[in-house]
Short mmCIF file of C-alpha atoms in Angstrom, two decimals:
data_model
loop_
_atom_site.label_atom_id
_atom_site.label_comp_id
_atom_site.label_asym_id
_atom_site.label_seq_id
_atom_site.Cartn_x
_atom_site.Cartn_y
_atom_site.Cartn_z
CA UNK K 1 25.52 -10.77 -119.06
CA UNK K 2 23.26 -7.77 -119.99
CA UNK K 3 25.53 -7.09 -122.93
CA UNK K 4 24.64 -10.50 -124.42
CA UNK K 5 20.96 -9.78 -124.01
CA UNK K 6 21.27 -6.84 -126.39
CA UNK K 7 22.92 -8.95 -129.07
CA UNK K 8 19.85 -10.72 -130.54
CA UNK K 9 17.94 -7.43 -130.67
CA UNK K 10 20.80 -5.58 -132.39
CA UNK K 11 21.22 -8.37 -134.89
CA UNK K 12 17.50 -8.39 -135.69
CA UNK K 13 17.31 -4.61 -136.08
CA UNK K 14 20.34 -4.61 -138.35
CA UNK K 15 18.90 -7.35 -140.55
CA UNK K 16 15.57 -5.54 -140.71
CA UNK K 17 17.18 -2.21 -141.63
CA UNK K 18 19.29 -3.78 -144.39
CA UNK K 19 16.37 -5.76 -145.82
CA UNK K 20 14.12 -2.70 -146.02
CA UNK K 21 16.86 -0.55 -147.53
CA UNK K 22 17.43 -3.18 -150.24
CA UNK K 23 13.68 -3.38 -150.98
CA UNK K 24 12.20 0.10 -150.82
CA UNK K 25 8.62 -1.13 -151.17
CA UNK K 26 8.86 -3.09 -147.91
CA UNK K 27 8.88 0.06 -145.84
CA UNK K 28 5.12 0.30 -146.39
CA UNK K 29 4.58 -3.09 -144.74
CA UNK K 30 7.33 -3.35 -142.17
CA UNK K 31 8.54 0.16 -141.38
CA UNK K 32 12.22 0.68 -140.76
CA UNK K 33 14.24 0.76 -137.52
CA UNK K 34 15.99 4.03 -138.37
CA UNK K 35 12.63 5.66 -139.12
CA UNK K 36 11.16 4.38 -135.84
CA UNK K 37 14.13 5.89 -134.07
CA UNK K 38 13.63 9.22 -135.84
CA UNK K 39 9.98 9.28 -134.76
CA UNK K 40 11.03 8.40 -131.26
CA UNK K 41 13.54 11.25 -131.04
CA UNK K 42 11.24 13.86 -132.62
CA UNK K 43 8.25 12.92 -130.50
CA UNK K 44 10.33 12.78 -127.36
CA UNK K 45 11.71 16.23 -128.08
CA UNK K 46 8.37 17.84 -128.85
CA UNK K 47 6.95 16.23 -125.71
CA UNK K 48 4.02 14.33 -127.21
CA UNK K 49 5.45 10.83 -126.71
CA UNK K 50 6.21 11.25 -122.99
CA UNK K 51 2.69 12.63 -122.46
CA UNK K 52 1.04 9.75 -124.36
CA UNK K 53 3.18 7.26 -122.48
CA UNK K 54 2.42 8.83 -119.11
CA UNK K 55 -1.32 8.89 -119.74
CA UNK K 56 -1.51 5.25 -120.78
CA UNK K 57 0.80 4.29 -117.93
CA UNK K 58 -1.37 6.14 -115.42
CA UNK K 59 -4.57 4.51 -116.70
CA UNK K 60 -3.04 1.04 -116.70
CA UNK K 61 -1.39 1.45 -113.29
CA UNK K 62 -4.49 2.84 -111.58
CA UNK K 63 -6.66 0.15 -113.15
CA UNK K 64 -4.10 -2.47 -112.16
CA UNK K 65 -4.11 -1.37 -108.53
CA UNK K 66 -7.89 -1.07 -108.27
CA UNK K 67 -8.62 -4.29 -110.14
CA UNK K 68 -6.18 -6.29 -108.02
CA UNK K 69 -7.32 -4.70 -104.78
CA UNK K 70 -11.03 -5.27 -105.34
CA UNK K 71 -10.42 -8.68 -106.91
CA UNK K 72 -8.37 -9.89 -103.95
CA UNK K 73 -10.88 -8.51 -101.46
CA UNK K 74 -13.82 -10.19 -103.16
CA UNK K 75 -11.86 -13.41 -103.70
CA UNK K 76 -11.12 -13.62 -99.99
CA UNK K 77 -14.67 -12.69 -99.04
CA UNK K 78 -16.01 -15.47 -101.25
CA UNK K 79 -13.55 -17.90 -99.66
CA UNK K 80 -15.31 -17.33 -96.32
CA UNK K 81 -18.45 -19.01 -97.56
CA UNK K 82 -18.36 -21.95 -99.89
CA UNK K 83 -22.06 -21.75 -100.68
CA UNK K 84 -21.97 -18.13 -101.74
CA UNK K 85 -18.94 -18.89 -103.90
CA UNK K 86 -20.77 -21.73 -105.62
CA UNK K 87 -23.69 -19.42 -106.35
CA UNK K 88 -21.45 -16.62 -107.59
CA UNK K 89 -19.08 -18.74 -109.67
CA UNK K 90 -21.03 -19.02 -112.95
CA UNK K 91 -21.65 -15.26 -112.91
CA UNK K 92 -18.01 -14.55 -112.30
CA UNK K 93 -16.92 -16.91 -115.05
CA UNK K 94 -19.45 -15.41 -117.49
CA UNK K 95 -18.41 -11.83 -116.74
CA UNK K 96 -14.73 -12.66 -116.60
CA UNK K 97 -14.65 -14.38 -119.95
CA UNK K 98 -16.68 -11.78 -121.85
CA UNK K 99 -14.27 -10.23 -124.37
CA UNK K 100 -13.13 -6.89 -123.01
CA UNK K 101 -13.14 -5.42 -126.51
CA UNK K 102 -16.90 -6.00 -126.72
CA UNK K 103 -17.56 -4.45 -123.31
CA UNK K 104 -15.26 -1.47 -123.74
CA UNK K 105 -17.74 0.68 -125.76
CA UNK K 106 -20.22 0.33 -122.89
CA UNK K 107 -17.64 1.63 -120.45
CA UNK K 108 -17.05 4.63 -122.73
CA UNK K 109 -20.79 5.31 -122.76
CA UNK K 110 -21.10 4.93 -118.98
CA UNK K 111 -17.94 6.71 -117.86
CA UNK K 112 -17.29 9.19 -120.65
CA UNK K 113 -14.47 9.53 -123.15
CA UNK K 114 -11.88 10.78 -120.66
CA UNK K 115 -9.28 8.98 -118.60
CA UNK K 116 -11.79 7.58 -116.11
CA UNK K 117 -13.42 5.17 -118.56
CA UNK K 118 -9.99 3.74 -119.48
CA UNK K 119 -9.16 3.23 -115.83
CA UNK K 120 -12.44 1.39 -115.37
CA UNK K 121 -11.76 -0.85 -118.38
CA UNK K 122 -8.29 -1.67 -117.00
CA UNK K 123 -9.82 -2.32 -113.58
CA UNK K 124 -12.40 -4.65 -115.08
CA UNK K 125 -9.76 -6.52 -117.10
CA UNK K 126 -7.60 -7.24 -114.07
CA UNK K 127 -10.35 -7.81 -111.51
CA UNK K 128 -11.25 -11.42 -112.37
CA UNK K 129 -7.75 -12.83 -112.52
CA UNK K 130 -7.05 -11.32 -109.09
CA UNK K 131 -10.33 -12.66 -107.72
CA UNK K 132 -9.71 -16.23 -108.89
CA UNK K 133 -6.07 -16.28 -107.86
CA UNK K 134 -6.85 -14.98 -104.37
CA UNK K 135 -9.74 -17.39 -103.96
CA UNK K 136 -7.76 -20.38 -105.23
CA UNK K 137 -4.78 -19.44 -103.07
CA UNK K 138 -6.99 -19.33 -99.99
CA UNK K 139 -8.80 -22.57 -100.87
CA UNK K 140 -5.61 -24.50 -101.64
CA UNK K 141 -4.39 -24.24 -98.06
CA UNK K 142 -3.94 -27.68 -96.50
CA UNK K 143 -6.83 -28.54 -94.21
CA UNK K 144 -4.31 -29.90 -91.71
CA UNK K 145 -2.85 -26.45 -91.19
CA UNK K 146 -6.29 -25.18 -90.30
CA UNK K 147 -6.84 -28.15 -87.96
CA UNK K 148 -3.53 -27.36 -86.31
CA UNK K 149 -4.64 -23.78 -85.71
CA UNK K 150 -7.93 -25.06 -84.32
CA UNK K 151 -6.09 -27.17 -81.76
CA UNK K 152 -4.52 -23.93 -80.52
CA UNK K 153 -8.02 -22.49 -80.28
CA UNK K 154 -7.35 -19.96 -83.04
CA UNK K 155 -10.12 -17.66 -84.21
CA UNK K 156 -11.05 -17.44 -87.88
CA UNK K 157 -9.30 -14.09 -88.02
CA UNK K 158 -6.08 -15.60 -86.65
CA UNK K 159 -6.29 -18.50 -89.08
CA UNK K 160 -6.59 -16.01 -91.90
CA UNK K 161 -3.66 -13.89 -90.77
CA UNK K 162 -1.25 -16.67 -89.86
CA UNK K 163 -2.12 -19.30 -92.48
CA UNK K 164 -4.34 -18.14 -95.32
CA UNK K 165 -2.71 -14.81 -96.14
CA UNK K 166 0.92 -16.02 -96.13
CA UNK K 167 0.18 -19.15 -98.12
CA UNK K 168 -1.93 -17.43 -100.75
CA UNK K 169 0.48 -14.55 -101.30
CA UNK K 170 2.30 -16.63 -103.94
CA UNK K 171 -0.96 -16.90 -105.90
CA UNK K 172 -1.62 -13.20 -105.53
CA UNK K 173 1.81 -12.25 -106.82
CA UNK K 174 1.31 -14.49 -109.83
CA UNK K 175 -2.00 -12.68 -110.40
CA UNK K 176 0.00 -9.43 -110.50
CA UNK K 177 2.27 -10.86 -113.17
CA UNK K 178 -0.63 -12.02 -115.33
CA UNK K 179 -2.48 -8.77 -114.83
CA UNK K 180 0.32 -6.59 -116.21
CA UNK K 181 -0.69 -7.39 -119.76
CA UNK K 182 -4.41 -7.24 -118.96
CA UNK K 183 -4.09 -3.76 -117.43
CA UNK K 184 -2.15 -2.41 -120.39
CA UNK K 185 -4.55 -4.08 -122.80
CA UNK K 186 -7.54 -2.53 -121.00
CA UNK K 187 -6.12 0.98 -121.08
CA UNK K 188 -5.05 0.53 -124.69
CA UNK K 189 -8.44 -0.72 -125.87
CA UNK K 190 -10.18 2.19 -124.19
CA UNK K 191 -7.91 4.64 -125.96
CA UNK K 192 -8.20 2.76 -129.21
CA UNK K 193 -11.97 3.10 -129.18
CA UNK K 194 -12.27 6.70 -128.13
CA UNK K 195 -9.66 9.17 -126.96
CA UNK K 196 -7.51 12.08 -128.00
CA UNK K 197 -4.39 11.14 -126.03
CA UNK K 198 -2.37 8.11 -125.07
CA UNK K 199 -0.46 5.40 -126.90
CA UNK K 200 -3.69 3.77 -128.07
CA UNK K 201 -4.66 7.01 -129.75
CA UNK K 202 -1.20 7.36 -131.28
CA UNK K 203 -1.32 3.85 -132.72
CA UNK K 204 -4.89 4.28 -134.01
CA UNK K 205 -4.02 7.51 -135.85
CA UNK K 206 -0.73 6.17 -137.23
CA UNK K 207 -2.32 2.97 -138.51
CA UNK K 208 -5.05 5.03 -140.14
CA UNK K 209 -2.29 6.84 -142.02
CA UNK K 210 -0.50 3.56 -142.83
CA UNK K 211 2.55 4.92 -141.05
CA UNK K 212 3.92 1.56 -139.94
CA UNK K 213 7.06 2.98 -138.39
CA UNK K 214 5.01 5.18 -136.05
CA UNK K 215 2.68 2.28 -135.17
CA UNK K 216 5.75 0.23 -134.29
CA UNK K 217 7.14 3.11 -132.26
CA UNK K 218 3.92 3.05 -130.19
CA UNK K 219 4.05 -0.73 -129.84
CA UNK K 220 7.62 -0.57 -128.58
CA UNK K 221 6.52 1.97 -125.99
CA UNK K 222 3.80 -0.44 -124.81
CA UNK K 223 6.38 -3.21 -124.52
CA UNK K 224 8.62 -0.90 -122.54
CA UNK K 225 5.70 -0.16 -120.24
CA UNK K 226 5.11 -3.89 -119.64
CA UNK K 227 8.80 -4.32 -118.81
CA UNK K 228 8.63 -1.45 -116.32
CA UNK K 229 5.53 -2.95 -114.68
CA UNK K 230 7.20 -6.34 -114.41
CA UNK K 231 10.29 -4.80 -112.94
CA UNK K 232 8.29 -2.98 -110.26
CA UNK K 233 6.48 -6.20 -109.36
CA UNK K 234 9.66 -8.23 -109.19
CA UNK K 235 11.35 -5.80 -106.82
CA UNK K 236 8.28 -5.45 -104.59
CA UNK K 237 7.57 -9.20 -104.42
CA UNK K 238 10.03 -10.07 -101.64
CA UNK K 239 9.18 -7.12 -99.33
CA UNK K 240 5.48 -7.78 -99.86
CA UNK K 241 5.84 -11.43 -98.83
CA UNK K 242 7.89 -10.38 -95.85
CA UNK K 243 5.26 -7.90 -94.71
CA UNK K 244 2.48 -10.48 -94.98
CA UNK K 245 4.45 -13.18 -93.17
CA UNK K 246 5.92 -11.06 -90.39
CA UNK K 247 3.41 -8.40 -89.60
CA UNK K 248 -0.04 -9.78 -90.22
CA UNK U 1 -14.26 -40.92 -62.13
CA UNK U 2 -13.94 -37.22 -61.75
CA UNK U 3 -10.24 -37.37 -62.31
CA UNK U 4 -10.37 -38.97 -65.69
CA UNK U 5 -11.11 -38.08 -69.25
CA UNK U 6 -13.89 -40.52 -69.94
CA UNK U 7 -15.05 -41.81 -73.26
CA UNK U 8 -18.53 -43.27 -73.12
CA UNK U 9 -20.22 -45.47 -75.73
CA UNK U 10 -18.21 -43.80 -78.45
CA UNK U 11 -19.04 -44.45 -82.06
CA UNK U 12 -17.65 -42.74 -85.11
CA UNK U 13 -18.92 -43.34 -88.60
CA UNK U 14 -17.19 -42.08 -91.71
CA UNK U 15 -19.47 -42.07 -94.68
CA UNK U 16 -18.22 -41.67 -98.20
CA UNK U 17 -20.12 -41.80 -101.44
CA UNK U 18 -18.38 -44.78 -103.04
CA UNK U 19 -17.45 -47.08 -100.19
CA UNK U 20 -20.48 -46.62 -97.97
CA UNK U 21 -20.07 -45.95 -94.30
CA UNK U 22 -17.24 -47.16 -92.10
CA UNK U 23 -17.79 -47.80 -88.42
CA UNK U 24 -14.54 -47.04 -86.67
CA UNK U 25 -15.56 -47.69 -83.10
CA UNK U 26 -18.19 -49.93 -81.67
CA UNK U 27 -19.41 -48.69 -78.35
CA UNK U 28 -15.97 -47.75 -77.09
CA UNK U 29 -15.55 -47.02 -73.37
CA UNK U 30 -12.24 -45.72 -72.06
CA UNK U 31 -10.81 -43.81 -69.13
CA UNK U 32 -7.67 -41.71 -69.27
CA UNK U 33 -6.49 -40.82 -65.77
CA UNK U 34 -5.42 -37.19 -65.32
CA UNK U 35 -1.80 -36.47 -64.58
CA UNK U 36 -0.74 -39.82 -66.01
CA UNK U 37 0.72 -41.06 -69.26
CA UNK U 38 -1.48 -43.43 -71.20
CA UNK U 39 -0.32 -45.16 -74.38
CA UNK U 40 -2.57 -46.49 -77.07
CA UNK U 41 -1.37 -49.42 -79.16
CA UNK U 42 -3.27 -51.10 -81.93
CA UNK U 43 -3.12 -52.27 -85.54
CA UNK U 44 -3.03 -49.55 -88.17
CA UNK U 45 -6.43 -48.38 -89.27
CA UNK U 46 -8.01 -49.15 -85.91
CA UNK U 47 -8.81 -45.49 -85.32
CA UNK U 48 -6.02 -44.31 -83.02
CA UNK U 49 -5.63 -41.04 -84.85
CA UNK U 50 -9.40 -40.65 -85.10
CA UNK U 51 -9.57 -41.05 -81.34
CA UNK U 52 -7.05 -38.24 -80.87
CA UNK U 53 -8.92 -36.04 -83.35
CA UNK U 54 -12.09 -36.59 -81.34
CA UNK U 55 -10.29 -35.79 -78.10
CA UNK U 56 -8.82 -32.63 -79.62
CA UNK U 57 -12.26 -31.54 -80.77
CA UNK U 58 -11.33 -31.60 -84.45
CA UNK U 59 -14.08 -34.10 -85.17
CA UNK U 60 -17.42 -34.81 -83.56
CA UNK U 61 -18.41 -38.28 -82.38
CA UNK U 62 -21.32 -39.85 -84.23
CA UNK U 63 -22.60 -41.29 -80.99
CA UNK U 64 -21.45 -41.23 -77.39
CA UNK U 65 -19.65 -38.61 -75.35
CA UNK U 66 -16.19 -37.50 -74.37
CA UNK U 67 -16.16 -35.91 -70.92
CA UNK U 68 -13.27 -33.89 -69.55
CA UNK U 69 -13.03 -33.33 -65.80
CA UNK U 70 -14.46 -29.96 -64.81
CA UNK U 71 -11.37 -28.97 -62.93
CA UNK U 72 -9.08 -29.08 -65.89
CA UNK U 73 -8.76 -26.06 -68.06
CA UNK U 74 -9.36 -27.13 -71.58
CA UNK U 75 -5.89 -26.55 -72.85
CA UNK U 76 -5.18 -29.42 -75.15
CA UNK U 77 -1.96 -29.68 -77.11
CA UNK U 78 -2.15 -32.00 -80.09
CA UNK U 79 0.91 -33.07 -81.98
CA UNK U 80 -0.24 -34.67 -85.18
CA UNK U 81 1.47 -37.37 -87.18
CA UNK U 82 2.58 -34.89 -89.81
CA UNK U 83 4.85 -32.15 -88.54
CA UNK U 84 2.79 -29.44 -90.31
CA UNK U 85 5.50 -26.82 -90.11
CA UNK U 86 4.70 -23.70 -92.11
CA UNK U 87 7.24 -23.41 -94.93
CA UNK U 88 7.37 -19.61 -94.72
CA UNK U 89 8.43 -19.61 -91.07
CA UNK U 90 11.78 -20.61 -89.61
CA UNK U 91 11.85 -23.50 -87.14
CA UNK U 92 11.93 -21.00 -84.30
CA UNK U 93 8.98 -19.02 -85.66
CA UNK U 94 7.11 -22.27 -86.22
CA UNK U 95 7.66 -23.25 -82.60
CA UNK U 96 6.15 -19.93 -81.51
CA UNK U 97 2.95 -20.36 -83.50
CA UNK U 98 0.84 -21.89 -80.74
CA UNK U 99 2.00 -19.39 -78.16
CA UNK U 100 1.32 -16.56 -80.61
CA UNK U 101 -2.25 -17.71 -81.08
CA UNK U 102 -2.99 -18.27 -77.40
CA UNK U 103 -1.17 -15.00 -76.63
CA UNK U 104 0.63 -16.71 -73.83
CA UNK U 105 2.95 -13.79 -73.20
CA UNK U 106 5.02 -15.46 -70.53
CA UNK U 107 6.06 -18.23 -72.84
CA UNK U 108 6.75 -15.88 -75.71
CA UNK U 109 10.08 -14.93 -74.25
CA UNK U 110 12.94 -15.77 -76.54
CA UNK U 111 15.20 -17.13 -73.85
CA UNK U 112 12.92 -19.95 -72.87
CA UNK U 113 12.38 -20.89 -76.46
CA UNK U 114 16.10 -20.91 -77.08
CA UNK U 115 16.55 -23.20 -74.10
CA UNK U 116 13.97 -25.57 -75.55
CA UNK U 117 15.83 -25.68 -78.83
CA UNK U 118 19.09 -26.34 -77.00
CA UNK U 119 17.49 -29.16 -75.01
CA UNK U 120 16.29 -30.70 -78.24
CA UNK U 121 19.70 -30.35 -79.94
CA UNK U 122 18.33 -27.84 -82.41
CA UNK U 123 20.09 -24.66 -81.28
CA UNK U 124 22.16 -24.44 -84.44
CA UNK U 125 19.28 -24.90 -86.84
CA UNK U 126 16.55 -22.87 -85.17
CA UNK U 127 16.78 -20.09 -87.73
CA UNK U 128 16.59 -22.43 -90.71
CA UNK U 129 13.48 -22.94 -92.77
CA UNK U 130 11.74 -26.34 -92.68
CA UNK U 131 12.81 -27.26 -96.21
CA UNK U 132 16.40 -27.24 -94.97
CA UNK U 133 15.62 -29.47 -91.97
CA UNK U 134 15.56 -33.27 -91.70
CA UNK U 135 12.45 -35.23 -90.79
CA UNK U 136 13.70 -35.68 -87.24
CA UNK U 137 14.42 -31.98 -86.81
CA UNK U 138 10.96 -31.10 -88.02
CA UNK U 139 9.39 -33.61 -85.68
CA UNK U 140 11.28 -32.19 -82.73
CA UNK U 141 10.25 -28.67 -83.72
CA UNK U 142 6.63 -29.78 -83.87
CA UNK U 143 7.01 -31.18 -80.36
CA UNK U 144 8.53 -27.93 -79.08
CA UNK U 145 5.64 -26.07 -80.69
CA UNK U 146 3.17 -28.29 -78.84
CA UNK U 147 4.91 -28.04 -75.47
CA UNK U 148 5.73 -24.36 -75.77
CA UNK U 149 2.29 -23.05 -74.96
CA UNK U 150 2.13 -25.28 -71.88
CA UNK U 151 -0.96 -27.38 -72.47
CA UNK U 152 -2.22 -29.46 -69.54
CA UNK U 153 -3.38 -32.28 -71.76
CA UNK U 154 -1.02 -33.55 -74.45
CA UNK U 155 -2.13 -35.72 -77.34
CA UNK U 156 0.86 -37.15 -79.16
CA UNK U 157 0.48 -39.09 -82.39
CA UNK U 158 3.64 -41.12 -83.00
CA UNK U 159 5.93 -38.36 -81.79
CA UNK U 160 9.14 -40.41 -81.95
CA UNK U 161 8.74 -42.14 -85.31
CA UNK U 162 11.45 -40.12 -87.08
CA UNK U 163 14.03 -39.98 -84.33
CA UNK U 164 17.19 -42.00 -83.86
CA UNK U 165 17.47 -43.96 -80.63
CA UNK U 166 19.71 -41.54 -78.79
CA UNK U 167 17.64 -38.47 -79.61
CA UNK U 168 14.50 -40.37 -78.78
CA UNK U 169 15.74 -41.19 -75.27
CA UNK U 170 16.64 -37.56 -74.71
CA UNK U 171 13.25 -36.31 -75.86
CA UNK U 172 11.44 -38.94 -73.82
CA UNK U 173 13.31 -37.89 -70.71
CA UNK U 174 12.41 -34.29 -71.44
CA UNK U 175 8.80 -35.24 -71.92
CA UNK U 176 8.70 -37.11 -68.61
CA UNK U 177 10.22 -34.09 -66.87
CA UNK U 178 7.60 -31.83 -68.45
CA UNK U 179 4.81 -34.19 -67.44
CA UNK U 180 6.15 -34.39 -63.88
CA UNK U 181 6.57 -30.62 -63.48
CA UNK U 182 3.25 -29.58 -64.99
CA UNK U 183 1.29 -32.58 -63.77
CA UNK U 184 0.24 -32.94 -67.37
CA UNK U 185 -1.90 -35.67 -68.82
CA UNK U 186 -0.37 -37.36 -71.82
CA UNK U 187 -2.12 -39.61 -74.28
CA UNK U 188 0.37 -41.20 -76.61
CA UNK U 189 -0.32 -43.13 -79.77
CA UNK U 190 2.57 -45.34 -80.79
CA UNK U 191 3.59 -48.46 -82.66
CA UNK U 192 6.59 -49.04 -80.49
CA UNK U 193 6.00 -51.37 -77.54
CA UNK U 194 9.25 -50.29 -75.87
CA UNK U 195 8.23 -46.64 -75.93
CA UNK U 196 4.85 -47.53 -74.51
CA UNK U 197 6.32 -49.54 -71.63
CA UNK U 198 9.10 -47.09 -70.88
CA UNK U 199 6.88 -44.03 -70.74
CA UNK U 200 3.40 -44.98 -69.69
CA UNK U 201 1.47 -45.61 -66.53
CA UNK U 202 -1.16 -47.39 -68.52
CA UNK U 203 -1.22 -49.11 -71.90
CA UNK U 204 -4.41 -49.57 -73.84
CA UNK U 205 -4.42 -52.14 -76.60
CA UNK U 206 -7.10 -51.76 -79.23
CA UNK U 207 -8.43 -54.40 -81.60
CA UNK U 208 -8.99 -54.24 -85.34
CA UNK U 209 -12.02 -52.42 -86.72
CA UNK U 210 -14.72 -52.12 -85.47
CA UNK U 211 -12.49 -51.12 -82.64
CA UNK U 212 -12.94 -52.11 -79.03
CA UNK U 213 -10.57 -52.33 -76.09
CA UNK U 214 -8.66 -55.56 -76.15
CA UNK U 215 -6.64 -55.19 -73.02
CA UNK U 216 -5.60 -52.56 -70.50
CA UNK U 217 -2.27 -53.04 -68.78
CA UNK U 218 -1.14 -50.95 -65.84
CA UNK U 219 2.57 -50.44 -65.92
CA UNK U 220 4.21 -50.37 -62.52
CA UNK U 221 7.89 -50.38 -63.13
CA UNK U 222 9.38 -50.80 -59.68
CA UNK U 223 12.52 -48.84 -60.48
CA UNK U 224 12.11 -45.13 -60.70
CA UNK U 225 10.83 -44.51 -64.18
CA UNK U 226 12.78 -41.33 -64.70
CA UNK U 227 15.91 -43.35 -65.16
CA UNK U 228 15.64 -45.02 -68.51
CA UNK U 229 18.81 -47.02 -68.48
CA UNK U 230 17.73 -49.05 -65.47
CA UNK U 231 14.13 -49.20 -66.64
CA UNK U 232 15.11 -50.76 -69.96
CA UNK U 233 17.33 -53.34 -68.27
CA UNK U 234 14.86 -54.43 -65.62
CA UNK U 235 13.07 -57.77 -65.68
CA UNK U 236 9.71 -56.08 -65.30
CA UNK U 237 10.34 -54.21 -68.51
CA UNK U 238 10.73 -57.50 -70.36
CA UNK U 239 7.66 -58.91 -68.66
CA UNK U 240 5.48 -55.99 -69.77
CA UNK U 241 7.02 -56.03 -73.20
CA UNK U 242 6.19 -59.69 -73.68
CA UNK U 243 2.70 -59.28 -72.30
CA UNK U 244 1.91 -56.58 -74.83
CA UNK U 245 3.77 -58.41 -77.57
CA UNK U 246 1.69 -61.54 -77.07
CA UNK U 247 -1.50 -59.55 -77.01
CA UNK U 248 -0.70 -57.83 -80.29
CA UNK U 249 0.84 -60.77 -82.14
CA UNK U 250 -2.00 -63.22 -81.43
CA UNK U 251 -4.14 -61.10 -83.67
CA UNK U 252 -1.63 -61.08 -86.52
#
């Protein structure tokens, strides 16, 4: 089956290559697959592309982990008290829907132009999705399950471990999936605004030079990164559920 | 009186925004003798489940009191109408839930649990997940879960509704054995007059809302109750059946 998955891509690349070769002017607008490949090989060999990729990956991954961790923790804390959640909700919605592109310059000012500010932007971008998913997951639990636990005389802690955590894990994993693109976007925007390394920097410089093939090379690397993230999540989903169900 | 769960002047009001408040009970007074099986019959909506919820402590009465005898440890097992099995646990793991919570180590042993599943004809399916089990299997698992942490007071809300006749007889026999061995108190809500007569020492018939006690019938089946076949065939069984039948159908 994997062989058939490659077919549409190969066909598209071939068509693209032929079209640009027939119309030389188009290379300015669309780049050319063979040129993207040349950039890829050169930059891999001279080591700049792996470094850019690794930096962006590190920023996105660290932000992803921190954003999800803190988001889930706060989401569950807010689930404990309905009143506090109702007070906090408008603030969370306001902060969570503020465009990250507008906030990013502030993060650069607060946390500097290095890697740390990008990590913080990625953390901020993923935090709210994780918070809402964890909170919704915990709130969606059937009241009857909680009643059942109460008839056993279960403590709030036991109810959380045996009912809330296992039933909201599905929501949390779907937060992970959504947050892949938010984490990469956060890291990218940070680099795009101010940096001297990373894929965001590469794309910014290349687009300034109107080098479309290099821009596309960077974009493909970002797509690759998203695929890697998704793959890691999909293989860790089952063990994670198992841990929560069996050992909590 | 000390050997009864007594319900005194009970009143429960449900208030909702659109339909105003609903009085479920009107000054309800009831006694449930300890160590006996009491069945509650009544038209739907008369508050049978609400009564069990109040007894289980899941809801608070609006007025009146529910008094448990001091001697009894407050271990109440409540099997609700819905099976409420957790979809991420196998039937076996679901059955362990109550014992896990109460940390009743002695009952946590796998052997005893396996025996329970065998008694309930579920040995082959105990490692399946609930979505692969029939309604009857789930109901039996819910009953195992309730019995498995050895409560002294059992509240059962229509526990046999999804079972075929043969399985039902088996489970009822098991339940009687459990009650006899543990000297447990069972309060059973049912729609089935036969079940009520076959199992109980006392049948309470409730009226429509606002609910009050319509009639209390003491069941004294002369034949030994632990033998169902003879109990069902006896003349007394028919007598009790008709008595309850008349009481319920006059209201229809």
